[in-house]
PDB file of C-alpha atoms in Angstrom:
ATOM      1  CA  UNK J1303     -16.018 -34.913  21.985  1.00 31.00           C
ATOM      2  CA  UNK J1304     -12.298 -34.168  22.473  1.00 32.00           C
ATOM      3  CA  UNK J1305      -9.769 -36.319  24.294  1.00 31.00           C
ATOM      4  CA  UNK J1306      -6.156 -35.786  25.249  1.00 32.00           C
ATOM      5  CA  UNK J1307      -3.823 -38.700  24.856  1.00 34.00           C
ATOM      6  CA  UNK J1308      -0.383 -38.902  26.477  1.00 33.00           C
ATOM      7  CA  UNK J1309       2.373 -41.034  24.978  1.00 32.00           C
ATOM      8  CA  UNK J1310       4.595 -43.120  27.243  1.00 31.00           C
ATOM      9  CA  UNK J1311       7.946 -41.400  26.808  1.00 30.00           C
ATOM     10  CA  UNK J1312      11.404 -42.871  26.765  1.00 32.00           C
ATOM     11  CA  UNK J1313      14.163 -40.731  28.254  1.00 30.00           C
ATOM     12  CA  UNK J1314      15.413 -38.138  25.761  1.00 29.00           C
ATOM     13  CA  UNK J1315      19.020 -36.982  26.141  1.00 32.00           C
ATOM     14  CA  UNK J1316      19.004 -38.139  29.752  1.00 35.00           C
ATOM     15  CA  UNK J1317      16.174 -35.827  30.811  1.00 36.00           C
ATOM     16  CA  UNK J1318      12.432 -36.327  31.320  1.00 35.00           C
ATOM     17  CA  UNK J1319      10.254 -35.185  28.441  1.00 44.00           C
ATOM     18  CA  UNK J1320       6.743 -33.818  28.118  1.00 50.00           C
ATOM     19  CA  UNK J1321       4.431 -36.141  26.225  1.00 57.00           C
ATOM     20  CA  UNK J1322       3.157 -35.582  22.712  1.00 74.00           C
ATOM     21  CA  UNK J1323      -0.456 -34.525  22.916  1.00 81.00           C
ATOM     22  CA  UNK J1324      -3.276 -35.113  20.456  1.00 88.00           C
ATOM     23  CA  UNK J1325      -6.716 -33.536  20.551  1.00 92.00           C
ATOM     24  CA  UNK J1326      -9.236 -34.911  18.076  1.00 94.00           C
ATOM     25  CA  UNK J1327     -10.872 -32.218  15.928  1.00 94.00           C
ATOM     26  CA  UNK J1328     -12.956 -33.671  13.113  1.00 92.00           C
ATOM     27  CA  UNK J1329     -12.970 -36.189  10.255  1.00 90.00           C
ATOM     28  CA  UNK J1330     -14.460 -36.586   6.787  1.00 88.00           C
ATOM     29  CA  UNK J1331     -14.994 -39.452   4.373  1.00 88.00           C
ATOM     30  CA  UNK J1332     -12.491 -40.034   1.573  1.00 82.00           C
ATOM     31  CA  UNK J1333     -12.201 -43.258  -0.391  1.00 75.00           C
ATOM     32  CA  UNK J1334      -9.035 -45.336   0.044  1.00 77.00           C
ATOM     33  CA  UNK J1335      -6.605 -42.737   1.428  1.00 84.00           C
ATOM     34  CA  UNK J1336      -3.114 -44.188   1.847  1.00 86.00           C
ATOM     35  CA  UNK J1337      -0.068 -41.888   1.844  1.00 94.00           C
ATOM     36  CA  UNK J1338      -0.492 -38.172   2.689  1.00 95.00           C
ATOM     37  CA  UNK J1339       1.505 -34.962   2.681  1.00 97.00           C
ATOM     38  CA  UNK J1340       0.483 -31.394   3.495  1.00 96.00           C
ATOM     39  CA  UNK J1341       1.128 -28.666   0.905  1.00 96.00           C
ATOM     40  CA  UNK J1342       1.104 -25.085   2.267  1.00 93.00           C
ATOM     41  CA  UNK J1343       1.081 -23.669  -1.279  1.00 93.00           C
ATOM     42  CA  UNK J1344      -2.469 -24.976  -1.715  1.00 94.00           C
ATOM     43  CA  UNK J1345      -3.440 -25.379   1.950  1.00 94.00           C
ATOM     44  CA  UNK J1346      -4.314 -28.956   1.008  1.00 94.00           C
ATOM     45  CA  UNK J1347      -3.289 -32.597   1.105  1.00 96.00           C
ATOM     46  CA  UNK J1348      -1.620 -34.701  -1.577  1.00 97.00           C
ATOM     47  CA  UNK J1349      -2.991 -38.248  -1.356  1.00 96.00           C
ATOM     48  CA  UNK J1350      -1.829 -41.522  -2.897  1.00 95.00           C
ATOM     49  CA  UNK J1351      -4.293 -44.415  -2.898  1.00 90.00           C
ATOM     50  CA  UNK J1352      -2.221 -47.136  -4.638  1.00 91.00           C
ATOM     51  CA  UNK J1353      -3.807 -46.317  -7.998  1.00 94.00           C
ATOM     52  CA  UNK J1354      -2.089 -44.740 -11.030  1.00 96.00           C
ATOM     53  CA  UNK J1355      -2.724 -41.163  -9.847  1.00 96.00           C
ATOM     54  CA  UNK J1356      -2.338 -38.893  -6.852  1.00 96.00           C
ATOM     55  CA  UNK J1357      -4.905 -36.272  -5.947  1.00 96.00           C
ATOM     56  CA  UNK J1358      -4.674 -32.901  -4.245  1.00 96.00           C
ATOM     57  CA  UNK J1359      -7.632 -32.090  -2.001  1.00 94.00           C
ATOM     58  CA  UNK J1360      -8.576 -29.206   0.246  1.00 93.00           C
ATOM     59  CA  UNK J1361      -8.525 -29.785   3.979  1.00 90.00           C
ATOM     60  CA  UNK J1362     -12.258 -30.456   3.679  1.00 88.00           C
ATOM     61  CA  UNK J1363     -11.717 -33.158   1.036  1.00 89.00           C
ATOM     62  CA  UNK J1364     -12.640 -31.284  -2.162  1.00 92.00           C
ATOM     63  CA  UNK J1365     -10.500 -32.328  -5.132  1.00 94.00           C
ATOM     64  CA  UNK J1366      -8.201 -29.681  -6.651  1.00 96.00           C
ATOM     65  CA  UNK J1367      -5.845 -31.645  -8.916  1.00 96.00           C
ATOM     66  CA  UNK J1368      -5.210 -35.165 -10.159  1.00 97.00           C
ATOM     67  CA  UNK J1369      -1.791 -36.205 -11.487  1.00 97.00           C
ATOM     68  CA  UNK J1370      -0.171 -39.316 -12.920  1.00 97.00           C
ATOM     69  CA  UNK J1371       3.424 -40.459 -13.341  1.00 98.00           C
ATOM     70  CA  UNK J1372       5.469 -42.988 -15.315  1.00 98.00           C
ATOM     71  CA  UNK J1373       5.092 -45.508 -12.473  1.00 97.00           C
ATOM     72  CA  UNK J1374       2.473 -48.260 -12.766  1.00 96.00           C
ATOM     73  CA  UNK J1375       0.954 -47.140  -9.474  1.00 96.00           C
ATOM     74  CA  UNK J1376       1.625 -44.576  -6.762  1.00 97.00           C
ATOM     75  CA  UNK J1377       1.732 -45.947  -3.234  1.00 96.00           C
ATOM     76  CA  UNK J1378       3.501 -43.060  -1.448  1.00 97.00           C
ATOM     77  CA  UNK J1379       3.896 -39.326  -1.991  1.00 98.00           C
ATOM     78  CA  UNK J1380       5.809 -36.483  -0.329  1.00 98.00           C
ATOM     79  CA  UNK J1381       6.746 -32.897  -1.067  1.00 97.00           C
ATOM     80  CA  UNK J1382      10.364 -32.396  -2.112  1.00 97.00           C
ATOM     81  CA  UNK J1383      10.951 -28.664  -2.201  1.00 95.00           C
ATOM     82  CA  UNK J1384       8.543 -27.214  -4.754  1.00 96.00           C
ATOM     83  CA  UNK J1385       7.979 -30.601  -6.403  1.00 98.00           C
ATOM     84  CA  UNK J1386       6.712 -34.089  -5.523  1.00 98.00           C
ATOM     85  CA  UNK J1387       8.441 -37.424  -4.991  1.00 98.00           C
ATOM     86  CA  UNK J1388       6.313 -40.524  -5.568  1.00 98.00           C
ATOM     87  CA  UNK J1389       6.996 -44.239  -5.050  1.00 97.00           C
ATOM     88  CA  UNK J1390       5.320 -47.360  -6.424  1.00 96.00           C
ATOM     89  CA  UNK J1391       5.897 -49.734  -3.485  1.00 94.00           C
ATOM     90  CA  UNK J1392       8.167 -51.970  -5.568  1.00 94.00           C
ATOM     91  CA  UNK J1393      11.391 -49.959  -5.255  1.00 94.00           C
ATOM     92  CA  UNK J1394      10.628 -47.400  -7.967  1.00 96.00           C
ATOM     93  CA  UNK J1395      10.576 -43.621  -7.476  1.00 97.00           C
ATOM     94  CA  UNK J1396       9.974 -40.584  -9.650  1.00 98.00           C
ATOM     95  CA  UNK J1397      10.055 -36.814  -9.250  1.00 98.00           C
ATOM     96  CA  UNK J1398       7.229 -34.807 -10.787  1.00 98.00           C
ATOM     97  CA  UNK J1399       6.061 -31.202 -10.656  1.00 98.00           C
ATOM     98  CA  UNK J1400       2.779 -30.174  -9.083  1.00 98.00           C
ATOM     99  CA  UNK J1401       1.434 -29.866 -12.625  1.00 97.00           C
ATOM    100  CA  UNK J1402       2.313 -33.499 -13.363  1.00 96.00           C
ATOM    101  CA  UNK J1403       5.442 -32.927 -15.463  1.00 97.00           C
ATOM    102  CA  UNK J1404       8.129 -35.610 -15.062  1.00 98.00           C
ATOM    103  CA  UNK J1405      11.459 -34.359 -13.694  1.00 98.00           C
ATOM    104  CA  UNK J1406      13.466 -37.232 -15.130  1.00 96.00           C
ATOM    105  CA  UNK J1407      12.517 -40.860 -15.456  1.00 97.00           C
ATOM    106  CA  UNK J1408      11.806 -43.364 -12.681  1.00 97.00           C
ATOM    107  CA  UNK J1409      14.756 -44.539 -10.570  1.00 96.00           C
ATOM    108  CA  UNK J1410      15.336 -47.393  -8.131  1.00 94.00           C
ATOM    109  CA  UNK J1411      16.329 -47.362  -4.472  1.00 91.00           C
ATOM    110  CA  UNK J1412      19.611 -48.893  -3.387  1.00 90.00           C
ATOM    111  CA  UNK J1413      17.772 -51.509  -1.320  1.00 90.00           C
ATOM    112  CA  UNK J1414      16.342 -53.118  -4.454  1.00 88.00           C
ATOM    113  CA  UNK J1415      12.738 -54.207  -3.973  1.00 90.00           C
ATOM    114  CA  UNK J1416      11.167 -51.818  -1.469  1.00 90.00           C
ATOM    115  CA  UNK J1417       7.609 -52.150  -0.193  1.00 93.00           C
ATOM    116  CA  UNK J1418       7.497 -48.382   0.283  1.00 95.00           C
ATOM    117  CA  UNK J1419       4.518 -47.375   2.410  1.00 96.00           C
ATOM    118  CA  UNK J1420       5.486 -43.815   3.306  1.00 97.00           C
ATOM    119  CA  UNK J1421       8.004 -41.110   2.420  1.00 98.00           C
ATOM    120  CA  UNK J1422       9.367 -37.972   4.080  1.00 98.00           C
ATOM    121  CA  UNK J1423      12.194 -35.599   3.217  1.00 97.00           C
ATOM    122  CA  UNK J1424      14.796 -34.550   5.809  1.00 96.00           C
ATOM    123  CA  UNK J1425      16.113 -30.996   6.069  1.00 93.00           C
ATOM    124  CA  UNK J1426      19.226 -31.910   4.062  1.00 95.00           C
ATOM    125  CA  UNK J1427      17.252 -33.593   1.282  1.00 96.00           C
ATOM    126  CA  UNK J1428      17.619 -37.139   2.594  1.00 97.00           C
ATOM    127  CA  UNK J1429      14.660 -39.375   1.708  1.00 97.00           C
ATOM    128  CA  UNK J1430      13.212 -41.274   4.683  1.00 97.00           C
ATOM    129  CA  UNK J1431      11.257 -44.378   3.682  1.00 97.00           C
ATOM    130  CA  UNK J1432       9.217 -46.821   5.756  1.00 97.00           C
ATOM    131  CA  UNK J1433       8.289 -50.375   4.740  1.00 96.00           C
ATOM    132  CA  UNK J1434       6.291 -53.183   6.307  1.00 91.00           C
ATOM    133  CA  UNK J1435       7.783 -56.107   4.356  1.00 88.00           C
ATOM    134  CA  UNK J1436      10.543 -56.275   5.470  1.00 92.00           C
ATOM    135  CA  UNK J1437       9.948 -54.054   8.483  1.00 95.00           C
ATOM    136  CA  UNK J1438      12.465 -51.215   8.236  1.00 96.00           C
ATOM    137  CA  UNK J1439      13.064 -47.488   8.108  1.00 97.00           C
ATOM    138  CA  UNK J1440      15.657 -46.395   5.574  1.00 97.00           C
ATOM    139  CA  UNK J1441      17.441 -43.107   4.981  1.00 97.00           C
ATOM    140  CA  UNK J1442      18.233 -42.680   1.272  1.00 97.00           C
ATOM    141  CA  UNK J1443      20.435 -40.139  -0.449  1.00 96.00           C
ATOM    142  CA  UNK J1444      18.588 -38.092  -3.104  1.00 95.00           C
ATOM    143  CA  UNK J1445      19.843 -40.485  -5.804  1.00 93.00           C
ATOM    144  CA  UNK J1446      18.312 -43.473  -3.982  1.00 93.00           C
ATOM    145  CA  UNK J1447      21.502 -44.939  -2.507  1.00 95.00           C
ATOM    146  CA  UNK J1448      21.233 -46.149   1.095  1.00 96.00           C
ATOM    147  CA  UNK J1449      22.633 -43.957   3.854  1.00 96.00           C
ATOM    148  CA  UNK J1450      21.453 -45.979   6.866  1.00 96.00           C
ATOM    149  CA  UNK J1451      18.687 -48.313   7.952  1.00 96.00           C
ATOM    150  CA  UNK J1452      16.994 -49.681  11.083  1.00 95.00           C
ATOM    151  CA  UNK J1453      14.903 -52.805  11.600  1.00 96.00           C
ATOM    152  CA  UNK J1454      11.672 -51.509  13.130  1.00 96.00           C
ATOM    153  CA  UNK J1455      10.910 -54.948  14.596  1.00 95.00           C
ATOM    154  CA  UNK J1456      13.757 -54.293  17.036  1.00 95.00           C
ATOM    155  CA  UNK J1457      11.956 -51.312  18.568  1.00 95.00           C
ATOM    156  CA  UNK J1458      10.056 -51.589  21.853  1.00 93.00           C
ATOM    157  CA  UNK J1459       7.204 -51.895  21.111  1.00 93.00           C
ATOM    158  CA  UNK J1460       7.982 -53.349  17.668  1.00 95.00           C
ATOM    159  CA  UNK J1461       6.804 -51.407  14.634  1.00 96.00           C
ATOM    160  CA  UNK J1462       5.687 -54.195  12.315  1.00 96.00           C
ATOM    161  CA  UNK J1463       3.285 -52.535   9.869  1.00 95.00           C
ATOM    162  CA  UNK J1464       4.651 -49.036   9.286  1.00 96.00           C
ATOM    163  CA  UNK J1465       2.487 -47.151   6.793  1.00 95.00           C
ATOM    164  CA  UNK J1466       2.620 -43.348   6.645  1.00 96.00           C
ATOM    165  CA  UNK J1467       5.439 -41.101   7.827  1.00 98.00           C
ATOM    166  CA  UNK J1468       5.584 -37.333   8.350  1.00 97.00           C
ATOM    167  CA  UNK J1469       8.386 -35.026   9.471  1.00 96.00           C
ATOM    168  CA  UNK J1470       7.836 -31.918  11.608  1.00 94.00           C
ATOM    169  CA  UNK J1471      10.136 -29.255  10.097  1.00 92.00           C
ATOM    170  CA  UNK J1472      10.348 -27.409  13.427  1.00 90.00           C
ATOM    171  CA  UNK J1473      11.899 -30.290  15.368  1.00 91.00           C
ATOM    172  CA  UNK J1474      12.808 -32.885  12.759  1.00 94.00           C
ATOM    173  CA  UNK J1475      10.636 -35.374  14.670  1.00 95.00           C
ATOM    174  CA  UNK J1476       9.157 -38.225  12.655  1.00 97.00           C
ATOM    175  CA  UNK J1477       5.584 -39.466  13.150  1.00 97.00           C
ATOM    176  CA  UNK J1478       4.793 -42.941  11.796  1.00 97.00           C
ATOM    177  CA  UNK J1479       1.496 -44.824  11.870  1.00 97.00           C
ATOM    178  CA  UNK J1480       1.351 -48.596  12.415  1.00 96.00           C
ATOM    179  CA  UNK J1481      -1.732 -50.184  10.867  1.00 94.00           C
ATOM    180  CA  UNK J1482      -4.353 -52.608  12.203  1.00 94.00           C
ATOM    181  CA  UNK J1483      -2.171 -55.662  11.552  1.00 93.00           C
ATOM    182  CA  UNK J1484       0.357 -54.078  13.906  1.00 95.00           C
ATOM    183  CA  UNK J1485      -0.614 -51.947  16.906  1.00 95.00           C
ATOM    184  CA  UNK J1486      -2.965 -49.385  15.277  1.00 96.00           C
ATOM    185  CA  UNK J1487      -0.798 -46.738  16.910  1.00 95.00           C
ATOM    186  CA  UNK J1488       1.147 -43.555  16.319  1.00 96.00           C
ATOM    187  CA  UNK J1489       4.925 -43.745  16.869  1.00 96.00           C
ATOM    188  CA  UNK J1490       7.032 -40.638  17.480  1.00 95.00           C
ATOM    189  CA  UNK J1491      10.787 -40.505  16.792  1.00 96.00           C
ATOM    190  CA  UNK J1492      13.319 -37.738  17.296  1.00 93.00           C
ATOM    191  CA  UNK J1493      15.315 -36.390  14.361  1.00 91.00           C
ATOM    192  CA  UNK J1494      17.973 -39.113  14.722  1.00 91.00           C
ATOM    193  CA  UNK J1495      15.413 -41.939  14.524  1.00 93.00           C
ATOM    194  CA  UNK J1496      15.261 -42.694  18.259  1.00 94.00           C
ATOM    195  CA  UNK J1497      11.807 -43.825  19.389  1.00 94.00           C
ATOM    196  CA  UNK J1498      10.243 -41.437  21.904  1.00 92.00           C
ATOM    197  CA  UNK J1499       6.906 -43.147  22.461  1.00 90.00           C
ATOM    198  CA  UNK J1500       3.649 -44.477  21.043  1.00 92.00           C
ATOM    199  CA  UNK J1501      -0.065 -43.888  21.476  1.00 89.00           C
ATOM    200  CA  UNK J1502      -3.082 -45.920  20.414  1.00 92.00           C
ATOM    201  CA  UNK J1503      -5.267 -44.581  17.605  1.00 94.00           C
ATOM    202  CA  UNK J1504      -8.036 -47.114  18.226  1.00 93.00           C
ATOM    203  CA  UNK J1505     -10.354 -44.452  19.766  1.00 92.00           C
ATOM    204  CA  UNK J1506     -10.366 -42.652  16.398  1.00 92.00           C
ATOM    205  CA  UNK J1507     -10.310 -45.320  13.715  1.00 92.00           C
ATOM    206  CA  UNK J1508      -8.965 -48.615  12.411  1.00 93.00           C
ATOM    207  CA  UNK J1509      -6.097 -49.274  10.048  1.00 94.00           C
ATOM    208  CA  UNK J1510      -4.212 -45.955   9.878  1.00 95.00           C
ATOM    209  CA  UNK J1511      -2.455 -45.666   6.511  1.00 95.00           C
ATOM    210  CA  UNK J1512      -1.135 -42.133   6.076  1.00 96.00           C
ATOM    211  CA  UNK J1513      -0.144 -39.090   8.112  1.00 97.00           C
ATOM    212  CA  UNK J1514       0.639 -35.441   7.369  1.00 97.00           C
ATOM    213  CA  UNK J1515       1.666 -32.490   9.550  1.00 96.00           C
ATOM    214  CA  UNK J1516       0.424 -28.917   9.150  1.00 94.00           C
ATOM    215  CA  UNK J1517       2.891 -27.047  11.385  1.00 90.00           C
ATOM    216  CA  UNK J1518       1.268 -23.676  10.725  1.00 88.00           C
ATOM    217  CA  UNK J1519      -1.779 -24.701  12.761  1.00 90.00           C
ATOM    218  CA  UNK J1520      -0.264 -27.434  14.972  1.00 90.00           C
ATOM    219  CA  UNK J1521      -2.374 -30.039  13.172  1.00 94.00           C
ATOM    220  CA  UNK J1522      -1.840 -33.572  11.989  1.00 96.00           C
ATOM    221  CA  UNK J1523      -4.023 -35.489   9.563  1.00 96.00           C
ATOM    222  CA  UNK J1524      -4.316 -39.276   9.723  1.00 96.00           C
ATOM    223  CA  UNK J1525      -5.895 -41.390   6.978  1.00 95.00           C
ATOM    224  CA  UNK J1526      -7.795 -44.459   8.156  1.00 94.00           C
ATOM    225  CA  UNK J1527      -8.488 -47.251   5.680  1.00 90.00           C
ATOM    226  CA  UNK J1528     -11.117 -48.706   7.987  1.00 83.00           C
ATOM    227  CA  UNK J1529     -14.086 -46.434   7.344  1.00 78.00           C
ATOM    228  CA  UNK J1530     -12.201 -44.606   4.549  1.00 85.00           C
ATOM    229  CA  UNK J1531     -11.747 -41.294   6.367  1.00 89.00           C
ATOM    230  CA  UNK J1532      -9.240 -38.595   7.224  1.00 93.00           C
ATOM    231  CA  UNK J1533      -9.169 -37.317  10.806  1.00 94.00           C
ATOM    232  CA  UNK J1534      -7.531 -34.111  11.993  1.00 94.00           C
ATOM    233  CA  UNK J1535      -5.964 -33.529  15.406  1.00 95.00           C
ATOM    234  CA  UNK J1536      -4.427 -30.651  17.308  1.00 92.00           C
ATOM    235  CA  UNK J1537      -0.833 -31.746  17.898  1.00 88.00           C
ATOM    236  CA  UNK J1538       2.036 -30.843  20.223  1.00 85.00           C
ATOM    237  CA  UNK J1539       5.346 -32.643  19.816  1.00 85.00           C
ATOM    238  CA  UNK J1540       7.236 -34.362  22.612  1.00 85.00           C
ATOM    239  CA  UNK J1541       9.687 -31.850  24.063  1.00 84.00           C
ATOM    240  CA  UNK J1542      12.070 -31.783  27.050  1.00 81.00           C
ATOM    241  CA  UNK J1543      10.267 -31.104  30.321  1.00 80.00           C
ATOM    242  CA  UNK J1544       9.719 -27.413  30.901  1.00 80.00           C
ATOM    243  CA  UNK J1545       9.922 -26.479  27.223  1.00 83.00           C
ATOM    244  CA  UNK J1546       7.418 -24.057  25.778  1.00 83.00           C
ATOM    245  CA  UNK J1547       5.043 -25.509  23.156  1.00 80.00           C
ATOM    246  CA  UNK J1548       6.298 -25.201  19.605  1.00 82.00           C
ATOM    247  CA  UNK J1549       5.193 -22.036  17.807  1.00 80.00           C
ATOM    248  CA  UNK J1550       3.248 -22.531  14.592  1.00 77.00           C
ATOM    249  CA  UNK J1551       5.263 -22.595  11.382  1.00 73.00           C
ATOM    250  CA  UNK J1552       4.556 -20.893   8.027  1.00 68.00           C
ATOM    251  CA  UNK J1553       1.148 -21.852   6.671  1.00 78.00           C
ATOM    252  CA  UNK J1554      -1.237 -21.542   3.730  1.00 81.00           C
ATOM    253  CA  UNK J1555       1.037 -19.605   1.383  1.00 70.00           C
ATOM    254  CA  UNK J1556      -1.792 -19.131  -1.118  1.00 56.00           C
ATOM    255  CA  UNK J1557      -3.640 -16.815   1.237  1.00 48.00           C
TER     256      UNK J1557
END
């Protein structure tokens, strides 16, 4: 059964906006999914589960690759160009290829200890990191130095347990999931980090941990720790009232 959910929207640039829309598609079981990112080169998902490795799976959950790093564990993963950036949740990061080759040693973020739950890369190469202890969203330069930061507890509603983050390359919008200890909701931000609205994910699962966007098919994937599953949704971003829906982006480069 499909449902359409509308987010309560804050005013964007002084004008009313059309709400982000989600339509549930399907879900499948996958043990302990945490951080996600979509890879069009494989038409699959990179998944970190807080163990020593990340895995690449098809959109149906079949494993394609399994990689390690020099970090003691991998808590978050994101594509960075043709390579991967991983984080251990303690402030450590490393760049690796999709074959598992290290591109330099681990490095630290400028914030020191960082309970990194999710990573995304901005169009200019800036690293966007979310944490839940302390509750903040941080923009890092590629070398890990801090560019800017916001306290997500100051948002309305507060974002207290940020987990996964994904960036839509068509708009720059950021989608962040707040887990069961928070609001069990999806938060949408514009490309400057301004909150546009939230929607509950309780109808679909408990304890959302990771999120990925597949712009080529207007899909998002959300990993739920409760039930150990990944759900897919048809997705339309929040846009100014009267705007046409976003066209799909490039997709599935392997085909």
